[in-house]
Coordinates of N, CA and C in Angstrom, one line a residue:
M163 N 154.3 158.8 -8.8 CA 155.4 158.3 -9.7 C 155.5 156.6 -9.7
E164 N 155.7 156.3 -11.0 CA 155.4 154.8 -11.3 C 156.7 154.3 -10.5
Q165 N 156.4 153.0 -10.0 CA 157.3 152.2 -9.0 C 157.9 151.4 -10.0
T166 N 159.4 151.2 -10.0 CA 160.1 150.7 -10.8 C 161.1 149.6 -10.5
H167 N 161.1 149.7 -9.1 CA 162.0 148.6 -8.5 C 161.2 147.9 -7.1
L168 N 161.8 146.7 -7.1 CA 161.0 146.0 -6.0 C 162.0 146.0 -4.8
R169 N 161.4 146.3 -3.7 CA 162.3 146.3 -2.3 C 162.5 145.0 -1.6
F170 N 164.0 144.7 -1.6 CA 164.2 143.4 -1.2 C 164.8 143.5 0.2
N171 N 164.2 142.6 0.9 CA 164.4 142.7 2.5 C 165.6 141.6 2.8
S172 N 166.9 142.1 3.0 CA 168.0 141.6 3.3 C 168.1 140.8 4.6
G173 N 167.4 141.6 5.5 CA 167.4 140.7 6.7 C 166.6 139.4 6.7
I174 N 165.5 139.5 5.7 CA 164.9 138.2 6.0 C 165.7 137.1 4.9
A175 N 166.4 137.5 4.0 CA 167.1 136.8 3.0 C 168.2 136.0 3.9
M176 N 168.7 136.9 4.8 CA 170.0 136.1 5.5 C 169.6 134.8 5.9
H177 N 167.9 134.5 6.5 CA 167.7 133.3 6.8 C 167.2 132.3 6.1
K178 N 167.2 132.5 4.7 CA 166.7 131.6 3.7 C 167.7 130.4 3.8
P179 N 167.1 129.4 3.7 CA 168.1 128.0 3.3 C 168.4 127.9 1.8
E180 N 169.6 127.5 1.5 CA 170.2 127.2 0.1 C 170.8 125.9 0.1
N181 N 170.3 125.4 -0.8 CA 171.2 123.8 -0.9 C 171.4 123.7 -2.5
I182 N 171.4 124.7 -3.4 CA 172.0 124.3 -4.8 C 173.5 124.2 -4.7
R183 N 173.8 125.0 -4.0 CA 175.5 124.9 -3.6 C 176.1 124.3 -2.3
N184 N 175.2 124.7 -1.5 CA 175.4 124.1 -0.1 C 174.5 122.7 0.2
K185 N 175.5 121.7 -0.4 CA 174.7 120.4 -0.6 C 174.1 119.9 0.9
E186 N 174.8 120.3 2.0 CA 174.7 119.7 3.3 C 173.3 120.5 3.8
T187 N 172.7 121.3 3.3 CA 171.7 122.3 3.8 C 170.6 121.2 3.7
E188 N 169.7 121.1 4.8 CA 168.3 120.1 4.7 C 167.3 120.7 3.8
C189 N 166.8 119.8 3.1 CA 165.5 120.3 1.9 C 164.3 120.5 2.9
P190 N 163.8 121.9 3.1 CA 162.3 122.2 3.8 C 161.2 121.6 3.1
F191 N 161.5 121.5 1.7 CA 160.2 121.0 1.1 C 160.1 119.5 1.0
C192 N 161.1 118.7 1.8 CA 161.2 117.4 1.6 C 160.4 116.9 3.1
R193 N 160.6 117.9 4.2 CA 159.7 117.6 5.5 C 158.4 118.1 5.0
R194 N 157.7 117.4 4.4 CA 156.1 117.9 4.2 C 155.4 118.0 5.3
E195 N 155.5 117.2 6.5 CA 154.6 117.2 7.6 C 155.0 118.5 8.2
E196 N 155.9 119.0 8.1 CA 156.4 120.5 8.8 C 156.0 121.8 8.0
L197 N 155.3 121.5 6.8 CA 155.1 122.6 5.8 C 153.8 123.4 6.5
S198 N 153.7 124.7 6.3 CA 152.7 125.4 7.0 C 152.2 126.6 6.0
D199 N 151.0 127.0 6.2 CA 150.4 128.0 5.4 C 150.0 127.6 4.0
I200 N 149.6 126.3 4.1 CA 149.1 125.7 2.8 C 147.9 126.3 2.3
L201 N 148.1 126.7 0.8 CA 146.8 127.3 0.2 C 145.8 126.3 -0.4
D202 N 146.6 125.3 -1.1 CA 145.9 124.3 -1.9 C 146.9 123.2 -2.3
E203 N 146.3 122.1 -2.4 CA 147.4 120.9 -3.1 C 146.4 119.7 -3.9
K204 N 147.1 119.3 -4.7 CA 146.9 118.1 -5.4 C 147.8 117.2 -5.5
G205 N 147.5 115.9 -5.0 CA 148.6 114.7 -4.8 C 149.8 115.5 -4.3
S206 N 151.0 115.4 -5.0 CA 152.2 115.5 -4.5 C 152.4 117.3 -4.8
I207 N 151.5 117.9 -5.3 CA 151.6 119.4 -5.8 C 151.0 120.3 -4.4
I208 N 151.8 120.8 -3.9 CA 151.3 121.8 -2.9 C 151.7 123.4 -3.2
L209 N 150.7 124.2 -3.2 CA 150.9 125.6 -2.9 C 151.0 126.1 -1.6
L210 N 151.7 127.0 -1.2 CA 151.8 127.5 0.3 C 152.4 128.9 0.0
K211 N 152.4 129.6 1.2 CA 152.9 130.8 1.4 C 154.1 130.7 1.5
N212 N 155.0 131.8 0.9 CA 156.3 131.7 1.2 C 156.8 132.2 2.6
K213 N 157.5 131.2 3.1 CA 158.0 131.3 4.6 C 159.2 132.7 4.7
Y214 N 159.7 132.9 3.6 CA 160.7 134.0 3.5 C 160.6 135.2 2.6
P215 N 159.4 135.9 2.8 CA 158.8 136.8 1.7 C 159.9 138.1 1.8
V216 N 160.8 137.8 0.7 CA 161.9 139.1 0.8 C 161.4 140.2 0.2
L217 N 160.3 140.0 -0.7 CA 160.2 141.1 -1.6 C 158.8 142.0 -0.9
E218 N 159.0 143.2 -0.5 CA 158.1 144.1 0.0 C 156.8 144.3 -1.0
D219 N 155.6 144.8 -0.2 CA 154.6 145.0 -1.3 C 154.3 143.9 -2.2
T220 N 154.5 142.7 -1.7 CA 154.1 141.8 -2.7 C 153.3 140.4 -1.8
F221 N 152.7 139.7 -2.6 CA 152.2 138.2 -1.8 C 153.0 137.2 -2.6
Q222 N 153.8 136.5 -1.8 CA 154.7 135.4 -2.2 C 154.2 134.2 -2.0
T223 N 154.1 133.4 -2.9 CA 153.6 131.8 -2.9 C 154.8 131.0 -3.4
V224 N 154.8 129.7 -2.9 CA 155.7 128.7 -3.4 C 154.6 127.4 -3.9
L225 N 155.1 127.1 -5.2 CA 154.4 125.8 -5.8 C 155.3 124.6 -5.5
I226 N 155.1 123.8 -4.8 CA 156.2 122.5 -4.8 C 155.6 121.7 -5.9
E227 N 156.4 121.2 -6.9 CA 156.0 120.5 -8.0 C 155.9 119.1 -7.7
T228 N 156.7 118.4 -6.4 CA 156.5 117.0 -6.2 C 157.2 116.7 -5.1
D229 N 156.8 115.6 -4.6 CA 157.8 115.1 -3.4 C 159.2 114.5 -3.7
D230 N 159.4 114.7 -5.1 CA 160.8 113.9 -5.6 C 161.7 115.0 -5.6
C231 N 162.7 115.1 -4.5 CA 163.8 116.1 -4.5 C 164.5 116.4 -6.0
D232 N 164.7 115.0 -6.6 CA 165.6 115.1 -7.5 C 164.7 115.1 -8.9
G233 N 163.5 115.2 -8.9 CA 162.8 115.7 -10.1 C 163.1 116.6 -10.9
D234 N 162.4 116.9 -12.1 CA 162.6 118.2 -12.8 C 161.5 117.8 -13.9
I235 N 161.0 118.9 -14.2 CA 160.0 119.0 -15.6 C 160.4 118.0 -16.5
S236 N 161.5 118.0 -16.8 CA 161.8 117.1 -18.3 C 161.8 115.7 -17.9
L237 N 161.4 115.2 -16.5 CA 161.4 113.9 -16.2 C 160.2 113.4 -15.9
Y238 N 159.3 114.4 -15.7 CA 157.8 114.2 -15.2 C 156.9 113.4 -16.0
S239 N 156.4 112.4 -15.7 CA 155.0 111.7 -16.8 C 154.2 112.6 -17.2
K240 N 153.7 112.4 -18.2 CA 152.7 113.2 -18.8 C 151.6 113.6 -17.8
Q241 N 151.2 112.7 -17.1 CA 150.1 113.0 -16.2 C 150.4 114.0 -15.2
H242 N 151.4 113.7 -14.7 CA 151.9 114.6 -13.4 C 152.2 116.2 -14.0
L243 N 152.7 116.1 -15.4 CA 153.1 117.3 -16.2 C 152.1 118.2 -16.2
H244 N 151.0 117.4 -17.1 CA 149.6 118.1 -17.1 C 149.0 118.5 -15.9
D245 N 148.9 117.7 -15.2 CA 148.3 118.2 -13.7 C 148.9 119.4 -13.3
L246 N 150.5 119.5 -13.3 CA 151.0 120.6 -12.6 C 151.0 121.8 -13.3
F247 N 150.9 121.8 -14.4 CA 150.6 123.2 -15.2 C 149.4 123.5 -15.2
S248 N 148.3 122.7 -15.3 CA 146.9 123.2 -14.8 C 146.7 123.8 -13.6
F249 N 147.4 123.1 -12.7 CA 147.3 123.8 -11.1 C 147.9 125.1 -11.2
A250 N 149.1 125.0 -11.7 CA 149.9 126.4 -11.6 C 149.2 127.6 -12.3
I251 N 148.8 127.3 -13.4 CA 148.1 128.5 -14.5 C 146.7 128.8 -13.8
N252 N 145.9 127.8 -13.2 CA 144.8 128.3 -12.7 C 145.0 129.0 -11.7
H253 N 145.9 128.8 -10.6 CA 146.0 129.5 -9.5 C 146.6 131.1 -9.8
W254 N 147.6 131.2 -10.6 CA 148.0 132.3 -11.3 C 147.0 133.2 -11.7
L255 N 146.0 132.8 -12.8 CA 145.0 133.5 -13.2 C 144.2 134.0 -12.1
M256 N 143.9 133.0 -11.2 CA 143.0 133.2 -9.9 C 143.6 134.5 -9.2
M257 N 144.7 134.7 -8.7 CA 145.4 135.6 -8.3 C 145.2 136.9 -8.9
E258 N 145.5 136.8 -10.3 CA 145.4 138.0 -11.2 C 144.0 138.8 -10.9
K259 N 143.1 138.1 -10.7 CA 141.9 138.7 -10.5 C 141.8 139.4 -9.2
D260 N 142.7 139.4 -8.2 CA 142.5 140.3 -7.1 C 143.0 141.4 -7.3
P261 N 142.1 142.5 -6.9 CA 142.3 144.0 -7.4 C 143.5 144.6 -6.7
K262 N 144.1 144.0 -5.7 CA 144.9 144.6 -5.0 C 146.6 144.4 -5.7
F263 N 146.4 143.6 -6.5 CA 147.7 143.4 -7.6 C 147.5 144.1 -8.6
K264 N 148.7 144.8 -9.0 CA 148.9 145.4 -10.3 C 149.2 144.3 -11.4
S265 N 149.8 143.2 -11.2 CA 150.2 142.2 -11.8 C 150.7 141.0 -11.1
V266 N 150.6 139.6 -11.6 CA 151.0 138.6 -10.9 C 152.3 137.7 -11.4
L267 N 153.1 137.3 -11.1 CA 154.1 136.6 -11.8 C 154.2 135.2 -11.6
L268 N 154.3 134.4 -12.7 CA 154.4 133.1 -12.4 C 155.9 132.5 -13.1
F269 N 156.7 131.8 -12.2 CA 158.2 131.7 -12.7 C 158.7 130.7 -11.9
K270 N 159.8 129.9 -12.8 CA 160.4 128.9 -12.0 C 161.9 129.2 -12.4
N271 N 162.8 128.7 -11.2 CA 164.2 128.9 -11.3 C 164.9 127.4 -11.1
H272 N 165.7 127.1 -12.0 CA 166.5 125.7 -11.8 C 167.9 125.7 -12.1
G273 N 168.7 125.3 -11.4 CA 170.0 125.2 -11.4 C 170.8 126.2 -10.9
P274 N 172.2 126.3 -10.6 CA 172.8 127.4 -10.1 C 173.0 128.5 -10.6
L275 N 172.8 128.6 -11.9 CA 172.7 130.1 -12.6 C 171.5 130.8 -12.9
S276 N 170.2 129.9 -12.1 CA 168.9 130.5 -12.4 C 168.8 131.6 -11.5
G277 N 169.1 131.8 -10.5 CA 168.7 132.9 -9.4 C 168.2 132.2 -8.1
G278 N 167.8 130.8 -8.2 CA 167.3 130.1 -7.1 C 168.1 129.6 -6.0
T279 N 167.5 129.3 -5.1 CA 168.3 128.7 -3.8 C 168.0 127.3 -3.3
L280 N 167.0 126.9 -3.7 CA 166.7 125.3 -3.4 C 166.4 124.6 -4.7
K281 N 167.0 123.6 -4.5 CA 167.2 122.3 -5.3 C 165.7 121.8 -5.8
H282 N 164.9 121.6 -4.9 CA 163.7 120.7 -4.8 C 162.8 121.5 -6.0
P283 N 162.5 120.8 -6.9 CA 161.3 121.3 -7.9 C 160.3 122.2 -7.4
H284 N 160.1 123.5 -7.8 CA 159.2 124.3 -7.5 C 159.3 125.8 -8.4
M285 N 158.1 126.1 -8.4 CA 157.7 127.3 -8.9 C 157.1 128.5 -7.9
Q286 N 157.1 129.8 -8.4 CA 156.8 130.9 -7.5 C 155.5 131.6 -8.3
I287 N 154.5 131.8 -7.7 CA 153.5 132.8 -7.8 C 153.6 134.0 -7.0
V288 N 153.7 135.1 -7.5 CA 154.0 136.5 -6.6 C 153.1 137.6 -7.4
G289 N 152.3 137.8 -6.4 CA 151.3 139.0 -6.6 C 152.2 140.5 -6.5
L290 N 152.1 141.3 -7.3 CA 152.9 142.6 -7.0 C 151.6 143.8 -6.9
E291 N 151.9 144.5 -5.8 CA 151.0 145.6 -5.4 C 151.6 146.7 -6.2
G292 N 152.7 146.9 -6.7 CA 153.1 148.3 -7.4 C 153.6 148.2 -8.7
I293 N 153.7 147.2 -9.3 CA 154.4 147.1 -10.6 C 153.8 146.2 -11.3
D294 N 153.5 146.9 -12.7 CA 152.8 146.2 -13.7 C 153.8 145.5 -14.8
Y295 N 154.0 144.1 -14.6 CA 155.1 143.7 -15.3 C 154.8 143.9 -17.0
H296 N 153.7 143.9 -17.5 CA 153.2 144.0 -18.7 C 154.0 145.3 -19.4
S297 N 154.2 146.3 -18.5 CA 154.9 147.5 -18.9 C 156.4 147.3 -19.7
K298 N 156.9 146.2 -19.3 CA 158.3 145.7 -19.5 C 158.4 144.7 -20.3
V299 N 157.1 144.4 -20.9 CA 157.0 143.3 -22.2 C 156.3 143.8 -23.3
S300 N 156.9 143.3 -24.3 CA 156.3 143.6 -25.8 C 155.9 142.3 -26.5
R301 N 154.9 142.4 -27.2 CA 154.7 141.2 -28.2 C 155.7 140.8 -29.0
N302 N 156.5 141.6 -29.2 CA 157.9 141.3 -30.0 C 158.7 140.2 -29.5
D303 N 158.6 140.2 -28.1 CA 159.5 139.5 -27.2 C 159.4 138.0 -27.6
F304 N 158.0 137.6 -28.2 CA 157.8 136.2 -28.3 C 157.3 135.8 -29.8
E305 N 157.9 136.9 -30.6 CA 158.1 136.6 -32.1 C 159.4 135.4 -32.3
G306 N 159.1 134.4 -33.1 CA 160.2 133.4 -33.3 C 160.2 132.7 -34.7
I307 N 160.9 131.7 -34.9 CA 161.0 130.7 -35.8 C 160.0 129.5 -35.5
L308 N 159.0 129.3 -36.3 CA 158.3 128.0 -35.5 C 158.9 126.7 -35.7
I309 N 158.9 126.1 -34.7 CA 159.5 124.8 -34.5 C 158.3 123.6 -34.8
E310 N 157.0 124.0 -34.2 CA 156.0 123.4 -34.2 C 154.9 123.7 -33.6
S311 N 153.7 123.5 -34.2 CA 152.4 123.9 -33.8 C 151.5 122.9 -33.8
K312 N 150.6 122.6 -32.5 CA 149.7 121.8 -32.4 C 148.6 122.3 -31.5
E313 N 147.3 121.8 -31.7 CA 146.3 122.3 -30.9 C 146.2 123.9 -30.4
E314 N 146.4 124.2 -31.6 CA 146.5 126.1 -31.5 C 147.6 126.6 -30.4
V315 N 148.6 125.8 -30.5 CA 149.7 126.2 -29.6 C 150.8 126.3 -30.5
K316 N 151.6 127.2 -30.1 CA 152.7 127.5 -31.2 C 154.1 127.3 -30.3
W317 N 155.2 126.7 -30.8 CA 156.5 126.5 -30.2 C 157.5 127.0 -30.9
T318 N 158.1 128.2 -30.5 CA 158.9 129.0 -31.5 C 160.7 129.0 -30.9
L319 N 161.4 129.5 -31.7 CA 162.9 129.7 -31.2 C 162.7 131.2 -31.4
S320 N 163.1 132.0 -30.5 CA 163.1 133.7 -30.4 C 163.9 134.3 -31.5
T321 N 163.3 135.0 -32.0 CA 164.2 136.1 -33.1 C 164.3 137.5 -32.3
S322 N 163.7 137.8 -31.3 CA 164.0 138.6 -30.4 C 164.0 138.4 -29.0
P323 N 165.1 137.6 -28.4 CA 165.4 137.2 -27.1 C 165.3 138.6 -26.1
R324 N 164.9 138.4 -25.0 CA 164.9 139.5 -24.2 C 166.4 139.7 -23.7
I325 N 167.1 138.4 -23.2 CA 168.5 138.6 -22.6 C 169.4 138.6 -23.9
G326 N 169.1 137.6 -24.7 CA 170.1 137.3 -25.7 C 170.2 135.8 -26.1
F327 N 171.0 135.5 -27.3 CA 171.2 134.2 -27.6 C 169.9 133.5 -27.9
Y328 N 169.9 132.2 -27.1 CA 168.7 131.1 -27.4 C 167.6 131.4 -26.4
E329 N 166.4 131.6 -26.8 CA 165.3 131.6 -26.0 C 164.1 131.0 -26.8
W330 N 163.4 130.2 -26.0 CA 162.2 129.4 -26.8 C 161.0 130.2 -26.2
N331 N 160.1 130.1 -26.9 CA 158.5 130.5 -26.8 C 157.5 129.5 -26.9
V332 N 156.6 129.4 -26.1 CA 155.2 128.5 -26.1 C 153.9 129.7 -26.2
L333 N 153.4 129.5 -27.1 CA 152.2 130.5 -26.8 C 150.8 129.7 -27.3
M334 N 149.8 130.3 -26.5 CA 148.5 129.7 -26.8 C 147.5 130.6 -26.5
Q335 N 146.3 130.8 -27.0 CA 145.1 131.5 -26.4 C 144.7 131.0 -25.0
E336 N 143.9 132.0 -24.4 CA 143.6 131.7 -23.1 C 142.6 130.2 -23.0
S337 N 142.0 130.0 -24.1 CA 141.1 128.6 -24.1 C 141.9 127.7 -24.8
G338 N 143.2 127.7 -24.9 CA 143.7 126.8 -25.6 C 144.2 125.4 -24.7
N339 N 144.9 124.5 -25.3 CA 145.2 123.2 -24.6 C 146.6 123.3 -23.6
V340 N 146.2 123.5 -22.4 CA 147.4 123.5 -21.5 C 148.3 122.5 -21.5
S341 N 147.7 121.1 -21.7 CA 148.5 119.9 -21.7 C 149.4 120.0 -23.0
Q342 N 149.1 120.6 -24.1 CA 149.9 120.9 -25.3 C 151.1 122.0 -24.9
L343 N 150.6 123.0 -24.3 CA 151.6 124.0 -23.9 C 152.7 123.1 -23.0
A344 N 152.2 122.6 -22.2 CA 153.1 121.9 -21.1 C 154.2 120.9 -21.7
D345 N 153.6 120.2 -22.7 CA 154.4 119.1 -23.5 C 155.5 119.9 -24.3
Y346 N 155.2 121.1 -25.0 CA 156.4 121.7 -25.6 C 157.5 122.3 -24.6
V347 N 156.9 122.9 -23.3 CA 157.9 123.2 -22.3 C 158.5 122.1 -22.0
Q348 N 158.1 121.1 -21.6 CA 158.9 119.7 -21.2 C 160.3 119.5 -22.4
K349 N 159.5 119.4 -23.5 CA 160.6 119.0 -24.8 C 161.3 120.2 -24.8
T350 N 161.3 121.2 -24.6 CA 162.5 122.3 -24.7 C 163.3 122.1 -23.6
I351 N 163.0 121.9 -22.2 CA 163.7 122.1 -21.0 C 164.6 120.5 -21.3
Y352 N 163.9 119.3 -21.7 CA 164.8 118.1 -21.8 C 165.7 118.5 -23.1
Y353 N 165.8 119.0 -24.1 CA 166.5 119.6 -25.2 C 167.8 120.3 -24.4
I354 N 167.4 121.3 -23.6 CA 168.2 122.4 -23.1 C 169.2 121.5 -22.1
L355 N 168.8 120.5 -21.4 CA 169.5 119.9 -20.3 C 170.3 118.7 -21.0
N356 N 169.9 118.3 -21.9 CA 170.4 116.9 -22.3 C 170.9 116.7 -23.8
Q357 N 170.5 117.7 -24.7 CA 170.9 117.6 -26.1 C 171.4 118.9 -26.5
Y358 N 171.4 119.8 -25.9 CA 172.1 121.3 -26.3 C 173.3 121.1 -26.8
R359 N 173.7 121.9 -27.6 CA 175.1 121.9 -28.2 C 176.2 122.6 -27.1
I360 N 175.7 123.3 -26.2 CA 176.3 123.8 -25.2 C 175.9 123.2 -23.7
K361 N 176.6 122.7 -23.0 CA 176.4 122.1 -21.7 C 175.7 123.2 -20.8
C362 N 174.8 122.6 -20.6 CA 173.7 123.4 -19.7 C 173.1 122.8 -18.5
S363 N 173.0 123.6 -17.3 CA 172.0 122.8 -16.2 C 171.4 123.8 -15.4
S364 N 171.1 125.1 -15.9 CA 170.3 126.0 -15.4 C 169.3 126.4 -16.4
Y365 N 167.9 126.9 -16.0 CA 167.2 127.4 -16.8 C 166.1 128.1 -16.0
N366 N 165.2 129.2 -16.8 CA 164.3 129.8 -15.8 C 163.2 129.5 -16.9
L367 N 161.9 129.4 -16.3 CA 160.6 129.8 -16.9 C 159.9 130.8 -16.5
F368 N 159.5 131.6 -17.5 CA 158.6 132.7 -17.3 C 157.1 132.8 -17.9
F369 N 156.1 132.9 -17.3 CA 155.0 132.9 -17.9 C 154.3 134.3 -17.8
Y370 N 153.6 134.6 -19.0 CA 153.3 135.9 -19.1 C 151.7 135.9 -19.8
H371 N 150.7 136.6 -19.6 CA 149.4 136.9 -19.6 C 149.4 138.1 -20.3
I372 N 149.1 138.0 -21.8 CA 149.0 139.3 -22.7 C 147.8 139.3 -23.4
K373 N 146.9 140.1 -23.1 CA 145.5 140.3 -23.6 C 145.0 138.9 -23.6
N374 N 144.9 138.2 -24.5 CA 144.1 136.9 -24.6 C 145.0 135.8 -24.7
E375 N 146.2 135.9 -24.5 CA 147.0 134.8 -24.7 C 147.9 134.6 -23.7
I376 N 148.5 133.3 -23.4 CA 149.2 133.0 -22.4 C 150.6 132.3 -23.3
A377 N 151.6 133.1 -22.6 CA 153.2 133.0 -23.1 C 154.0 132.3 -22.1
V378 N 154.9 131.5 -22.4 CA 155.9 131.0 -21.6 C 157.2 131.2 -22.4
K379 N 158.1 131.6 -21.5 CA 159.5 131.8 -22.3 C 160.6 130.9 -21.5
I380 N 161.4 130.2 -22.3 CA 162.3 129.1 -21.6 C 163.4 129.9 -21.9
M381 N 164.2 130.1 -20.8 CA 165.9 130.6 -21.0 C 166.9 129.6 -20.3
P382 N 167.6 129.2 -21.2 CA 168.8 128.5 -20.5 C 169.8 129.6 -20.0
R383 N 170.2 129.3 -18.7 CA 171.0 130.3 -18.1 C 172.5 130.0 -17.9
F384 N 173.1 131.0 -18.4 CA 174.6 130.8 -18.4 C 175.2 132.5 -17.7
V385 N 176.5 132.5 -17.7 CA 177.1 134.0 -17.3 C 176.1 134.9 -18.2
T386 N 175.7 136.0 -17.7 CA 175.0 136.7 -18.5 C 176.1 137.9 -18.9
S387 N 175.6 138.1 -20.4 CA 176.7 138.9 -21.1 C 176.9 140.4 -20.5
P388 N 178.1 140.8 -20.4 CA 178.3 142.0 -19.9 C 177.5 143.2 -20.8
L389 N 177.5 143.0 -22.1 CA 176.8 144.2 -23.0 C 175.3 144.2 -22.5
F390 N 174.7 142.8 -22.2 CA 173.4 143.2 -21.4 C 173.0 143.6 -20.1
V391 N 174.2 143.4 -19.2 CA 174.2 143.9 -18.0 C 174.4 145.4 -17.7
G392 N 175.4 145.9 -18.8 CA 175.7 147.1 -18.6 C 174.9 147.9 -19.5
Y393 N 174.4 147.8 -20.8 CA 173.7 148.4 -21.6 C 172.2 147.6 -22.2
S394 N 171.7 146.7 -21.4 CA 170.4 146.1 -22.0 C 170.6 145.8 -23.5
I395 N 171.7 145.5 -24.0 CA 171.8 145.2 -25.4 C 171.8 143.6 -25.6
P396 N 170.8 142.9 -26.1 CA 170.8 141.6 -26.4 C 171.4 141.2 -27.5
Q397 N 172.0 139.8 -27.6 CA 172.6 139.4 -29.0 C 171.9 138.6 -29.4
L398 N 171.9 138.3 -30.9 CA 171.2 137.4 -31.7 C 172.2 136.3 -32.3
P399 N 172.2 135.1 -32.1 CA 172.8 134.1 -32.8 C 172.7 134.1 -34.3
I400 N 173.5 133.7 -35.2 CA 173.3 133.6 -36.8 C 172.8 132.5 -37.0
N401 N 172.8 131.6 -36.3 CA 172.6 129.9 -36.5 C 171.1 129.6 -36.0
L402 N 170.0 130.6 -35.9 CA 168.8 130.3 -35.4 C 168.1 128.9 -36.0
E403 N 168.2 129.2 -37.5 CA 167.5 128.2 -38.3 C 168.2 126.7 -38.0
E404 N 169.4 126.5 -37.9 CA 170.3 125.3 -37.8 C 169.7 125.1 -36.4
T405 N 169.6 125.7 -35.5 CA 169.2 125.4 -34.3 C 167.6 124.6 -34.2
V406 N 166.9 125.5 -35.2 CA 165.6 124.8 -35.3 C 165.4 123.4 -35.7
K407 N 166.3 123.2 -36.7 CA 166.4 122.0 -37.4 C 166.8 120.8 -36.5
D408 N 168.0 121.4 -35.9 CA 168.4 120.2 -34.8 C 167.3 119.9 -33.5
I409 N 166.4 120.7 -33.2 CA 165.6 120.6 -32.1 C 164.3 119.8 -32.7
Q410 N 164.2 120.1 -34.1 CA 163.2 119.1 -34.8 C 163.5 118.0 -34.9
S411 N 164.7 117.6 -35.4 CA 165.3 116.4 -35.7 C 165.2 115.3 -34.2
K412 N 165.2 116.0 -33.0 CA 165.5 115.5 -31.9 C 164.2 115.3 -31.1
Q413 N 163.1 116.3 -31.2 CA 162.1 116.5 -30.3 C 160.7 116.5 -31.1
C414 N 160.6 116.5 -32.5 CA 159.4 116.5 -32.9 C 158.9 115.1 -33.6

């Protein structure tokens, strides 16, 4: 029988630190000299085993993006941004080659509505032993109105959002320019956090490896629509073209 749900260990979760809302909690990622189970590092970027592996039948890792607890992708220098994306994608693709995993996730939570627990900028790479995420994703999820295209990397506003409303896509071939992909992601996040017509402080990044393409979906996060929660029915705004023109005028 195909596995459809991940088993969540609530006993481990009870001990996880949280400082997005609980500001007085000390940041474990800032105590770098106390970090353990480090798998790789480059400058201030560190990949390590997750100290609180709440998902059963998985291999959970955390990718600490920087030593700046107040940093964010929208603020990184180009060099650090490019190093980060190259480091993250390379480790994600390497983990995919391990035959014990049906699929491997690479994602990022930022802000109080993103599902994250720690403010310090980080991503997660998670190997799934029993679930193939590809069965839950279609190529149509990444169709959209073109904002810009460079170096064989496309930046679009989704016409088939997975949750609904506004979602951005960045797509490239496996052999494409990772730095250009990172630049488009950074521009999108800056727009969401600083120029979006709706005040927004939370977002998610999701990375997908589909055949010979790598895709990133950038989702601003708000309270999720009850139509999606209860019925999995996403909603599509009628002003997508207007939004594309707005971001082009500010970011291109």
